């Protein structure tokens, strides 16, 4: 779908709230040096992930020091660039933005406690609450942030913006996907359906908006 590293810099420039994050280059630094930096700059728990991997491969949530080395080594297998960010132990939401307009907010509740590669593709491993059971203010704010991301990254068609909250309900954008999954278990169709847009209509809208500007 997209490169996670690029979006962080874009977000910082546009005042879009993101979790503390840093990227490291395994071609320039040894794994040991990278681990040292992480120890110095972050408080555990952190998320360690390779920069270009989609779908949670090469992603580890490090909950104690002992896991750090393995997490870094694992991420470097997939990409020389790795991204480390503060792990937010809050709730996870996703905002689909179609042609610049946010759809219903969805809350993602993993049954296993964390959204991983396995749950990403297993029907029933994760609960999706549409619309998310949050206040109207939070919903508005999340949709506003989603639309802001869409504008900043010059989205076309549909993008999906993943947002996490902390215990105080502050919002942080985790990342965005320019080519969100479009299968029966996917989130964009779920959000659209909640707003009365069925799957064929959604696909048609996406094709129409995505092709504008290409010709």
JSON list of C-alpha atoms in Angstrom, two decimals:
[
{"chain": "A", "resi": 1, "resn": "UNK", "atom": "CA", "xyz": [0.00, 0.00, 0.00]},
{"chain": "A", "resi": 2, "resn": "UNK", "atom": "CA", "xyz": [2.39, 2.76, 1.06]},
{"chain": "A", "resi": 3, "resn": "UNK", "atom": "CA", "xyz": [5.55, 3.66, 2.89]},
{"chain": "A", "resi": 4, "resn": "UNK", "atom": "CA", "xyz": [4.98, 4.32, 6.58]},
{"chain": "A", "resi": 5, "resn": "UNK", "atom": "CA", "xyz": [8.08, 6.47, 6.96]},
{"chain": "A", "resi": 6, "resn": "UNK", "atom": "CA", "xyz": [7.01, 9.13, 4.47]},
{"chain": "A", "resi": 7, "resn": "UNK", "atom": "CA", "xyz": [3.70, 9.72, 6.19]},
{"chain": "A", "resi": 8, "resn": "UNK", "atom": "CA", "xyz": [5.33, 10.59, 9.53]},
{"chain": "A", "resi": 9, "resn": "UNK", "atom": "CA", "xyz": [7.18, 13.55, 8.02]},
{"chain": "A", "resi": 10, "resn": "UNK", "atom": "CA", "xyz": [4.08, 14.74, 6.19]},
{"chain": "A", "resi": 11, "resn": "UNK", "atom": "CA", "xyz": [2.06, 14.52, 9.42]},
{"chain": "A", "resi": 12, "resn": "UNK", "atom": "CA", "xyz": [4.60, 16.49, 11.45]},
{"chain": "A", "resi": 13, "resn": "UNK", "atom": "CA", "xyz": [4.54, 19.30, 8.90]},
{"chain": "A", "resi": 14, "resn": "UNK", "atom": "CA", "xyz": [0.74, 19.52, 8.94]},
{"chain": "A", "resi": 15, "resn": "UNK", "atom": "CA", "xyz": [0.25, 19.36, 12.71]},
{"chain": "A", "resi": 16, "resn": "UNK", "atom": "CA", "xyz": [-1.43, 15.99, 12.46]},
{"chain": "A", "resi": 17, "resn": "UNK", "atom": "CA", "xyz": [-0.87, 14.27, 15.83]},
{"chain": "A", "resi": 18, "resn": "UNK", "atom": "CA", "xyz": [1.29, 11.14, 15.68]},
{"chain": "A", "resi": 19, "resn": "UNK", "atom": "CA", "xyz": [3.05, 9.06, 18.30]},
{"chain": "A", "resi": 20, "resn": "UNK", "atom": "CA", "xyz": [6.73, 9.77, 18.99]},
{"chain": "A", "resi": 21, "resn": "UNK", "atom": "CA", "xyz": [8.59, 8.07, 16.19]},
{"chain": "A", "resi": 22, "resn": "UNK", "atom": "CA", "xyz": [12.05, 7.75, 14.70]},
{"chain": "A", "resi": 23, "resn": "UNK", "atom": "CA", "xyz": [13.50, 5.85, 11.78]},
{"chain": "A", "resi": 24, "resn": "UNK", "atom": "CA", "xyz": [16.87, 4.11, 11.59]},
{"chain": "A", "resi": 25, "resn": "UNK", "atom": "CA", "xyz": [18.92, 2.87, 8.67]},
{"chain": "A", "resi": 26, "resn": "UNK", "atom": "CA", "xyz": [20.38, -0.61, 9.05]},
{"chain": "A", "resi": 27, "resn": "UNK", "atom": "CA", "xyz": [22.77, 0.08, 6.16]},
{"chain": "A", "resi": 28, "resn": "UNK", "atom": "CA", "xyz": [24.39, 2.92, 8.11]},
{"chain": "A", "resi": 29, "resn": "UNK", "atom": "CA", "xyz": [24.19, 1.60, 11.65]},
{"chain": "A", "resi": 30, "resn": "UNK", "atom": "CA", "xyz": [24.60, -1.77, 13.28]},
{"chain": "A", "resi": 31, "resn": "UNK", "atom": "CA", "xyz": [21.62, -3.39, 14.97]},
{"chain": "A", "resi": 32, "resn": "UNK", "atom": "CA", "xyz": [23.44, -2.83, 18.29]},
{"chain": "A", "resi": 33, "resn": "UNK", "atom": "CA", "xyz": [23.74, 0.91, 17.67]},
{"chain": "A", "resi": 34, "resn": "UNK", "atom": "CA", "xyz": [20.07, 1.11, 16.72]},
{"chain": "A", "resi": 35, "resn": "UNK", "atom": "CA", "xyz": [19.06, -0.74, 19.89]},
{"chain": "A", "resi": 36, "resn": "UNK", "atom": "CA", "xyz": [21.18, 1.68, 21.91]},
{"chain": "A", "resi": 37, "resn": "UNK", "atom": "CA", "xyz": [19.37, 4.68, 20.35]},
{"chain": "A", "resi": 38, "resn": "UNK", "atom": "CA", "xyz": [15.98, 3.15, 21.08]},
{"chain": "A", "resi": 39, "resn": "UNK", "atom": "CA", "xyz": [16.92, 2.57, 24.73]},
{"chain": "A", "resi": 40, "resn": "UNK", "atom": "CA", "xyz": [18.01, 6.19, 25.00]},
{"chain": "A", "resi": 41, "resn": "UNK", "atom": "CA", "xyz": [15.14, 7.90, 23.15]},
{"chain": "A", "resi": 42, "resn": "UNK", "atom": "CA", "xyz": [12.06, 5.85, 23.99]},
{"chain": "A", "resi": 43, "resn": "UNK", "atom": "CA", "xyz": [10.25, 4.37, 26.93]},
{"chain": "A", "resi": 44, "resn": "UNK", "atom": "CA", "xyz": [9.09, 0.79, 26.50]},
{"chain": "A", "resi": 45, "resn": "UNK", "atom": "CA", "xyz": [6.53, -0.29, 25.23]},
{"chain": "A", "resi": 46, "resn": "UNK", "atom": "CA", "xyz": [7.47, 0.58, 21.65]},
{"chain": "A", "resi": 47, "resn": "UNK", "atom": "CA", "xyz": [6.47, -0.72, 18.24]},
{"chain": "A", "resi": 48, "resn": "UNK", "atom": "CA", "xyz": [9.33, -1.77, 15.97]},
{"chain": "A", "resi": 49, "resn": "UNK", "atom": "CA", "xyz": [8.50, -2.23, 12.28]},
{"chain": "A", "resi": 50, "resn": "UNK", "atom": "CA", "xyz": [10.18, -2.34, 8.90]},
{"chain": "A", "resi": 51, "resn": "UNK", "atom": "CA", "xyz": [9.43, 0.78, 6.86]},
{"chain": "A", "resi": 52, "resn": "UNK", "atom": "CA", "xyz": [7.78, -0.75, 3.80]},
{"chain": "A", "resi": 53, "resn": "UNK", "atom": "CA", "xyz": [5.94, -3.78, 5.14]},
{"chain": "A", "resi": 54, "resn": "UNK", "atom": "CA", "xyz": [2.16, -3.69, 4.90]},
{"chain": "A", "resi": 55, "resn": "UNK", "atom": "CA", "xyz": [-0.13, -6.05, 6.81]},
{"chain": "A", "resi": 56, "resn": "UNK", "atom": "CA", "xyz": [1.81, -6.26, 10.08]},
{"chain": "A", "resi": 57, "resn": "UNK", "atom": "CA", "xyz": [4.67, -8.50, 8.88]},
{"chain": "A", "resi": 58, "resn": "UNK", "atom": "CA", "xyz": [7.95, -7.56, 10.54]},
{"chain": "A", "resi": 59, "resn": "UNK", "atom": "CA", "xyz": [6.07, -5.63, 13.23]},
{"chain": "A", "resi": 60, "resn": "UNK", "atom": "CA", "xyz": [6.73, -6.29, 16.92]},
{"chain": "A", "resi": 61, "resn": "UNK", "atom": "CA", "xyz": [5.28, -4.71, 20.02]},
{"chain": "A", "resi": 62, "resn": "UNK", "atom": "CA", "xyz": [8.14, -4.67, 22.50]},
{"chain": "A", "resi": 63, "resn": "UNK", "atom": "CA", "xyz": [6.85, -4.79, 26.05]},
{"chain": "A", "resi": 64, "resn": "UNK", "atom": "CA", "xyz": [10.16, -5.33, 27.81]},
{"chain": "A", "resi": 65, "resn": "UNK", "atom": "CA", "xyz": [13.85, -4.64, 27.17]},
{"chain": "A", "resi": 66, "resn": "UNK", "atom": "CA", "xyz": [14.60, -8.30, 26.56]},
{"chain": "A", "resi": 67, "resn": "UNK", "atom": "CA", "xyz": [12.52, -8.38, 23.36]},
{"chain": "A", "resi": 68, "resn": "UNK", "atom": "CA", "xyz": [14.17, -5.37, 21.80]},
{"chain": "A", "resi": 69, "resn": "UNK", "atom": "CA", "xyz": [17.09, -7.09, 20.12]},
{"chain": "A", "resi": 70, "resn": "UNK", "atom": "CA", "xyz": [14.93, -9.74, 18.50]},
{"chain": "A", "resi": 71, "resn": "UNK", "atom": "CA", "xyz": [12.41, -7.14, 17.29]},
{"chain": "A", "resi": 72, "resn": "UNK", "atom": "CA", "xyz": [15.10, -5.03, 15.62]},
{"chain": "A", "resi": 73, "resn": "UNK", "atom": "CA", "xyz": [16.74, -8.05, 13.97]},
{"chain": "A", "resi": 74, "resn": "UNK", "atom": "CA", "xyz": [13.34, -9.25, 12.72]},
{"chain": "A", "resi": 75, "resn": "UNK", "atom": "CA", "xyz": [12.38, -5.86, 11.21]},
{"chain": "A", "resi": 76, "resn": "UNK", "atom": "CA", "xyz": [15.77, -5.50, 9.48]},
{"chain": "A", "resi": 77, "resn": "UNK", "atom": "CA", "xyz": [15.17, -8.80, 7.65]},
{"chain": "A", "resi": 78, "resn": "UNK", "atom": "CA", "xyz": [12.45, -7.11, 5.59]},
{"chain": "A", "resi": 79, "resn": "UNK", "atom": "CA", "xyz": [13.88, -3.66, 5.01]},
{"chain": "A", "resi": 80, "resn": "UNK", "atom": "CA", "xyz": [17.10, -1.81, 5.90]},
{"chain": "A", "resi": 81, "resn": "UNK", "atom": "CA", "xyz": [14.98, 1.07, 7.20]},
{"chain": "A", "resi": 82, "resn": "UNK", "atom": "CA", "xyz": [13.09, 0.49, 10.39]},
{"chain": "A", "resi": 83, "resn": "UNK", "atom": "CA", "xyz": [10.61, 2.68, 12.19]},
{"chain": "A", "resi": 84, "resn": "UNK", "atom": "CA", "xyz": [10.24, 2.78, 15.95]},
{"chain": "A", "resi": 85, "resn": "UNK", "atom": "CA", "xyz": [7.31, 4.45, 17.63]},
{"chain": "A", "resi": 86, "resn": "UNK", "atom": "CA", "xyz": [5.85, 4.81, 21.07]},
{"chain": "A", "resi": 87, "resn": "UNK", "atom": "CA", "xyz": [3.24, 2.10, 21.61]},
{"chain": "A", "resi": 88, "resn": "UNK", "atom": "CA", "xyz": [-0.12, 3.58, 22.49]},
{"chain": "A", "resi": 89, "resn": "UNK", "atom": "CA", "xyz": [-2.02, 1.26, 24.75]},
{"chain": "A", "resi": 90, "resn": "UNK", "atom": "CA", "xyz": [-5.40, 2.69, 23.84]},
{"chain": "A", "resi": 91, "resn": "UNK", "atom": "CA", "xyz": [-8.27, 1.97, 21.50]},
{"chain": "A", "resi": 92, "resn": "UNK", "atom": "CA", "xyz": [-7.82, 1.68, 17.78]},
{"chain": "A", "resi": 93, "resn": "UNK", "atom": "CA", "xyz": [-10.07, 3.26, 15.16]},
{"chain": "A", "resi": 94, "resn": "UNK", "atom": "CA", "xyz": [-10.09, 3.60, 11.43]},
{"chain": "A", "resi": 95, "resn": "UNK", "atom": "CA", "xyz": [-11.54, 6.41, 9.34]},
{"chain": "A", "resi": 96, "resn": "UNK", "atom": "CA", "xyz": [-12.19, 5.77, 5.66]},
{"chain": "A", "resi": 97, "resn": "UNK", "atom": "CA", "xyz": [-12.12, 8.90, 3.56]},
{"chain": "A", "resi": 98, "resn": "UNK", "atom": "CA", "xyz": [-13.83, 8.73, 0.18]},
{"chain": "A", "resi": 99, "resn": "UNK", "atom": "CA", "xyz": [-13.18, 11.58, -2.23]},
{"chain": "A", "resi": 100, "resn": "UNK", "atom": "CA", "xyz": [-12.15, 13.88, 0.63]},
{"chain": "A", "resi": 101, "resn": "UNK", "atom": "CA", "xyz": [-15.17, 13.10, 2.81]},
{"chain": "A", "resi": 102, "resn": "UNK", "atom": "CA", "xyz": [-14.90, 10.95, 5.94]},
{"chain": "A", "resi": 103, "resn": "UNK", "atom": "CA", "xyz": [-17.21, 7.94, 6.31]},
{"chain": "A", "resi": 104, "resn": "UNK", "atom": "CA", "xyz": [-18.37, 6.43, 9.62]},
{"chain": "A", "resi": 105, "resn": "UNK", "atom": "CA", "xyz": [-15.62, 5.83, 12.18]},
{"chain": "A", "resi": 106, "resn": "UNK", "atom": "CA", "xyz": [-14.98, 2.15, 12.97]},
{"chain": "A", "resi": 107, "resn": "UNK", "atom": "CA", "xyz": [-13.50, 0.88, 16.22]},
{"chain": "A", "resi": 108, "resn": "UNK", "atom": "CA", "xyz": [-11.20, -2.12, 15.84]},
{"chain": "A", "resi": 109, "resn": "UNK", "atom": "CA", "xyz": [-11.23, -4.48, 18.81]},
{"chain": "A", "resi": 110, "resn": "UNK", "atom": "CA", "xyz": [-8.89, -7.43, 18.46]},
{"chain": "A", "resi": 111, "resn": "UNK", "atom": "CA", "xyz": [-10.02, -10.48, 20.41]},
{"chain": "A", "resi": 112, "resn": "UNK", "atom": "CA", "xyz": [-6.40, -11.46, 20.98]},
{"chain": "A", "resi": 113, "resn": "UNK", "atom": "CA", "xyz": [-5.58, -8.05, 22.42]},
{"chain": "A", "resi": 114, "resn": "UNK", "atom": "CA", "xyz": [-3.46, -6.93, 19.48]},
{"chain": "A", "resi": 115, "resn": "UNK", "atom": "CA", "xyz": [-4.09, -6.43, 15.78]},
{"chain": "A", "resi": 116, "resn": "UNK", "atom": "CA", "xyz": [-1.58, -8.70, 14.10]},
{"chain": "A", "resi": 117, "resn": "UNK", "atom": "CA", "xyz": [-0.93, -10.37, 10.77]},
{"chain": "A", "resi": 118, "resn": "UNK", "atom": "CA", "xyz": [-3.16, -13.30, 11.71]},
{"chain": "A", "resi": 119, "resn": "UNK", "atom": "CA", "xyz": [-6.15, -11.22, 12.86]},
{"chain": "A", "resi": 120, "resn": "UNK", "atom": "CA", "xyz": [-5.80, -8.91, 9.86]},
{"chain": "A", "resi": 121, "resn": "UNK", "atom": "CA", "xyz": [-6.98, -11.65, 7.53]},
{"chain": "A", "resi": 122, "resn": "UNK", "atom": "CA", "xyz": [-9.13, -13.84, 9.76]},
{"chain": "A", "resi": 123, "resn": "UNK", "atom": "CA", "xyz": [-12.85, -13.25, 9.80]},
{"chain": "A", "resi": 124, "resn": "UNK", "atom": "CA", "xyz": [-14.08, -13.13, 13.36]},
{"chain": "A", "resi": 125, "resn": "UNK", "atom": "CA", "xyz": [-10.66, -12.72, 14.99]},
{"chain": "A", "resi": 126, "resn": "UNK", "atom": "CA", "xyz": [-11.39, -9.04, 15.38]},
{"chain": "A", "resi": 127, "resn": "UNK", "atom": "CA", "xyz": [-14.53, -7.14, 16.25]},
{"chain": "A", "resi": 128, "resn": "UNK", "atom": "CA", "xyz": [-15.42, -4.08, 14.21]},
{"chain": "A", "resi": 129, "resn": "UNK", "atom": "CA", "xyz": [-17.83, -1.64, 15.80]},
{"chain": "A", "resi": 130, "resn": "UNK", "atom": "CA", "xyz": [-19.60, 0.56, 13.23]},
{"chain": "A", "resi": 131, "resn": "UNK", "atom": "CA", "xyz": [-20.21, 3.33, 14.07]},
{"chain": "A", "resi": 132, "resn": "UNK", "atom": "CA", "xyz": [-17.58, 3.45, 16.82]},
{"chain": "A", "resi": 133, "resn": "UNK", "atom": "CA", "xyz": [-19.14, 3.80, 20.30]},
{"chain": "A", "resi": 134, "resn": "UNK", "atom": "CA", "xyz": [-17.60, 7.20, 21.03]},
{"chain": "A", "resi": 135, "resn": "UNK", "atom": "CA", "xyz": [-18.97, 10.68, 21.64]},
{"chain": "A", "resi": 136, "resn": "UNK", "atom": "CA", "xyz": [-20.12, 12.89, 18.77]},
{"chain": "A", "resi": 137, "resn": "UNK", "atom": "CA", "xyz": [-17.21, 15.25, 19.57]},
{"chain": "A", "resi": 138, "resn": "UNK", "atom": "CA", "xyz": [-14.65, 12.46, 19.27]},
{"chain": "A", "resi": 139, "resn": "UNK", "atom": "CA", "xyz": [-16.27, 11.22, 16.06]},
{"chain": "A", "resi": 140, "resn": "UNK", "atom": "CA", "xyz": [-16.16, 14.72, 14.53]},
{"chain": "A", "resi": 141, "resn": "UNK", "atom": "CA", "xyz": [-12.55, 15.23, 15.55]},
{"chain": "A", "resi": 142, "resn": "UNK", "atom": "CA", "xyz": [-11.50, 11.85, 14.13]},
{"chain": "A", "resi": 143, "resn": "UNK", "atom": "CA", "xyz": [-13.30, 12.53, 10.84]},
{"chain": "A", "resi": 144, "resn": "UNK", "atom": "CA", "xyz": [-11.70, 15.97, 10.69]},
{"chain": "A", "resi": 145, "resn": "UNK", "atom": "CA", "xyz": [-8.24, 14.43, 11.18]},
{"chain": "A", "resi": 146, "resn": "UNK", "atom": "CA", "xyz": [-9.01, 11.82, 8.50]},
{"chain": "A", "resi": 147, "resn": "UNK", "atom": "CA", "xyz": [-10.01, 14.49, 6.00]},
{"chain": "A", "resi": 148, "resn": "UNK", "atom": "CA", "xyz": [-6.92, 16.52, 6.87]},
{"chain": "A", "resi": 149, "resn": "UNK", "atom": "CA", "xyz": [-4.69, 13.51, 6.18]},
{"chain": "A", "resi": 150, "resn": "UNK", "atom": "CA", "xyz": [-6.49, 12.97, 2.85]},
{"chain": "A", "resi": 151, "resn": "UNK", "atom": "CA", "xyz": [-5.75, 16.57, 1.82]},
{"chain": "A", "resi": 152, "resn": "UNK", "atom": "CA", "xyz": [-2.15, 16.50, 3.02]},
{"chain": "A", "resi": 153, "resn": "UNK", "atom": "CA", "xyz": [-1.25, 13.30, 1.19]},
{"chain": "A", "resi": 154, "resn": "UNK", "atom": "CA", "xyz": [-3.25, 14.41, -1.86]},
{"chain": "A", "resi": 155, "resn": "UNK", "atom": "CA", "xyz": [-5.40, 11.31, -1.66]},
{"chain": "A", "resi": 156, "resn": "UNK", "atom": "CA", "xyz": [-7.53, 10.22, -4.57]},
{"chain": "A", "resi": 157, "resn": "UNK", "atom": "CA", "xyz": [-10.33, 7.68, -4.49]},
{"chain": "A", "resi": 158, "resn": "UNK", "atom": "CA", "xyz": [-10.38, 6.22, -1.03]},
{"chain": "A", "resi": 159, "resn": "UNK", "atom": "CA", "xyz": [-7.82, 6.13, 1.77]},
{"chain": "A", "resi": 160, "resn": "UNK", "atom": "CA", "xyz": [-8.02, 4.59, 5.21]},
{"chain": "A", "resi": 161, "resn": "UNK", "atom": "CA", "xyz": [-6.57, 6.44, 8.17]},
{"chain": "A", "resi": 162, "resn": "UNK", "atom": "CA", "xyz": [-5.76, 4.45, 11.31]},
{"chain": "A", "resi": 163, "resn": "UNK", "atom": "CA", "xyz": [-6.08, 6.38, 14.56]},
{"chain": "A", "resi": 164, "resn": "UNK", "atom": "CA", "xyz": [-5.21, 5.32, 18.10]},
{"chain": "A", "resi": 165, "resn": "UNK", "atom": "CA", "xyz": [-6.28, 7.01, 21.32]},
{"chain": "A", "resi": 166, "resn": "UNK", "atom": "CA", "xyz": [-4.44, 6.97, 24.64]},
{"chain": "A", "resi": 167, "resn": "UNK", "atom": "CA", "xyz": [-6.05, 6.61, 28.08]},
{"chain": "A", "resi": 168, "resn": "UNK", "atom": "CA", "xyz": [-6.90, 10.34, 28.05]},
{"chain": "A", "resi": 169, "resn": "UNK", "atom": "CA", "xyz": [-8.62, 10.07, 24.64]},
{"chain": "A", "resi": 170, "resn": "UNK", "atom": "CA", "xyz": [-5.91, 12.04, 22.83]},
{"chain": "A", "resi": 171, "resn": "UNK", "atom": "CA", "xyz": [-5.78, 10.95, 19.20]},
{"chain": "A", "resi": 172, "resn": "UNK", "atom": "CA", "xyz": [-2.75, 9.88, 17.22]},
{"chain": "A", "resi": 173, "resn": "UNK", "atom": "CA", "xyz": [-2.65, 8.93, 13.56]},
{"chain": "A", "resi": 174, "resn": "UNK", "atom": "CA", "xyz": [-0.81, 5.62, 13.18]},
{"chain": "A", "resi": 175, "resn": "UNK", "atom": "CA", "xyz": [-0.66, 5.55, 9.40]},
{"chain": "A", "resi": 176, "resn": "UNK", "atom": "CA", "xyz": [-2.74, 5.76, 6.28]},
{"chain": "A", "resi": 177, "resn": "UNK", "atom": "CA", "xyz": [-3.31, 3.27, 3.48]},
{"chain": "A", "resi": 178, "resn": "UNK", "atom": "CA", "xyz": [-3.80, 4.45, -0.06]},
{"chain": "A", "resi": 179, "resn": "UNK", "atom": "CA", "xyz": [-4.93, 1.04, -1.30]},
{"chain": "A", "resi": 180, "resn": "UNK", "atom": "CA", "xyz": [-7.07, -0.26, 1.55]},
{"chain": "A", "resi": 181, "resn": "UNK", "atom": "CA", "xyz": [-8.22, -3.88, 1.40]},
{"chain": "A", "resi": 182, "resn": "UNK", "atom": "CA", "xyz": [-11.45, -4.30, -0.50]},
{"chain": "A", "resi": 183, "resn": "UNK", "atom": "CA", "xyz": [-12.70, -7.77, 0.43]},
{"chain": "A", "resi": 184, "resn": "UNK", "atom": "CA", "xyz": [-15.70, -8.96, 2.43]},
{"chain": "A", "resi": 185, "resn": "UNK", "atom": "CA", "xyz": [-13.81, -8.47, 5.70]},
{"chain": "A", "resi": 186, "resn": "UNK", "atom": "CA", "xyz": [-12.44, -5.06, 4.72]},
{"chain": "A", "resi": 187, "resn": "UNK", "atom": "CA", "xyz": [-13.13, -1.92, 6.67]},
{"chain": "A", "resi": 188, "resn": "UNK", "atom": "CA", "xyz": [-13.91, 0.60, 3.94]},
{"chain": "A", "resi": 189, "resn": "UNK", "atom": "CA", "xyz": [-17.03, -1.30, 2.73]},
{"chain": "A", "resi": 190, "resn": "UNK", "atom": "CA", "xyz": [-18.16, -1.63, 6.38]},
{"chain": "A", "resi": 191, "resn": "UNK", "atom": "CA", "xyz": [-17.90, 2.13, 6.91]},
{"chain": "A", "resi": 192, "resn": "UNK", "atom": "CA", "xyz": [-19.67, 2.87, 3.64]},
{"chain": "A", "resi": 193, "resn": "UNK", "atom": "CA", "xyz": [-22.48, 0.43, 4.36]},
{"chain": "A", "resi": 194, "resn": "UNK", "atom": "CA", "xyz": [-23.16, 2.19, 7.66]},
{"chain": "A", "resi": 195, "resn": "UNK", "atom": "CA", "xyz": [-23.78, 5.34, 5.61]},
{"chain": "A", "resi": 196, "resn": "UNK", "atom": "CA", "xyz": [-26.09, 3.55, 3.18]},
{"chain": "A", "resi": 197, "resn": "UNK", "atom": "CA", "xyz": [-23.54, 3.05, 0.39]},
{"chain": "A", "resi": 198, "resn": "UNK", "atom": "CA", "xyz": [-23.56, -0.56, -0.86]},
{"chain": "A", "resi": 199, "resn": "UNK", "atom": "CA", "xyz": [-20.49, -2.36, -2.18]},
{"chain": "A", "resi": 200, "resn": "UNK", "atom": "CA", "xyz": [-21.10, -1.92, -5.96]},
{"chain": "A", "resi": 201, "resn": "UNK", "atom": "CA", "xyz": [-21.88, 1.79, -5.50]},
{"chain": "A", "resi": 202, "resn": "UNK", "atom": "CA", "xyz": [-18.75, 2.19, -3.38]},
{"chain": "A", "resi": 203, "resn": "UNK", "atom": "CA", "xyz": [-16.55, 0.54, -6.03]},
{"chain": "A", "resi": 204, "resn": "UNK", "atom": "CA", "xyz": [-18.09, 2.75, -8.69]},
{"chain": "A", "resi": 205, "resn": "UNK", "atom": "CA", "xyz": [-17.44, 5.91, -6.62]},
{"chain": "A", "resi": 206, "resn": "UNK", "atom": "CA", "xyz": [-13.84, 4.87, -6.01]},
{"chain": "A", "resi": 207, "resn": "UNK", "atom": "CA", "xyz": [-13.22, 4.22, -9.69]},
{"chain": "A", "resi": 208, "resn": "UNK", "atom": "CA", "xyz": [-14.78, 7.53, -10.66]},
{"chain": "A", "resi": 209, "resn": "UNK", "atom": "CA", "xyz": [-12.81, 9.61, -8.17]},
{"chain": "A", "resi": 210, "resn": "UNK", "atom": "CA", "xyz": [-9.55, 7.71, -8.62]},
{"chain": "A", "resi": 211, "resn": "UNK", "atom": "CA", "xyz": [-9.56, 8.14, -12.39]},
{"chain": "A", "resi": 212, "resn": "UNK", "atom": "CA", "xyz": [-10.14, 11.90, -12.31]},
{"chain": "A", "resi": 213, "resn": "UNK", "atom": "CA", "xyz": [-6.84, 13.67, -12.80]},
{"chain": "A", "resi": 214, "resn": "UNK", "atom": "CA", "xyz": [-5.21, 10.63, -14.38]},
{"chain": "A", "resi": 215, "resn": "UNK", "atom": "CA", "xyz": [-6.34, 11.50, -17.90]}
]
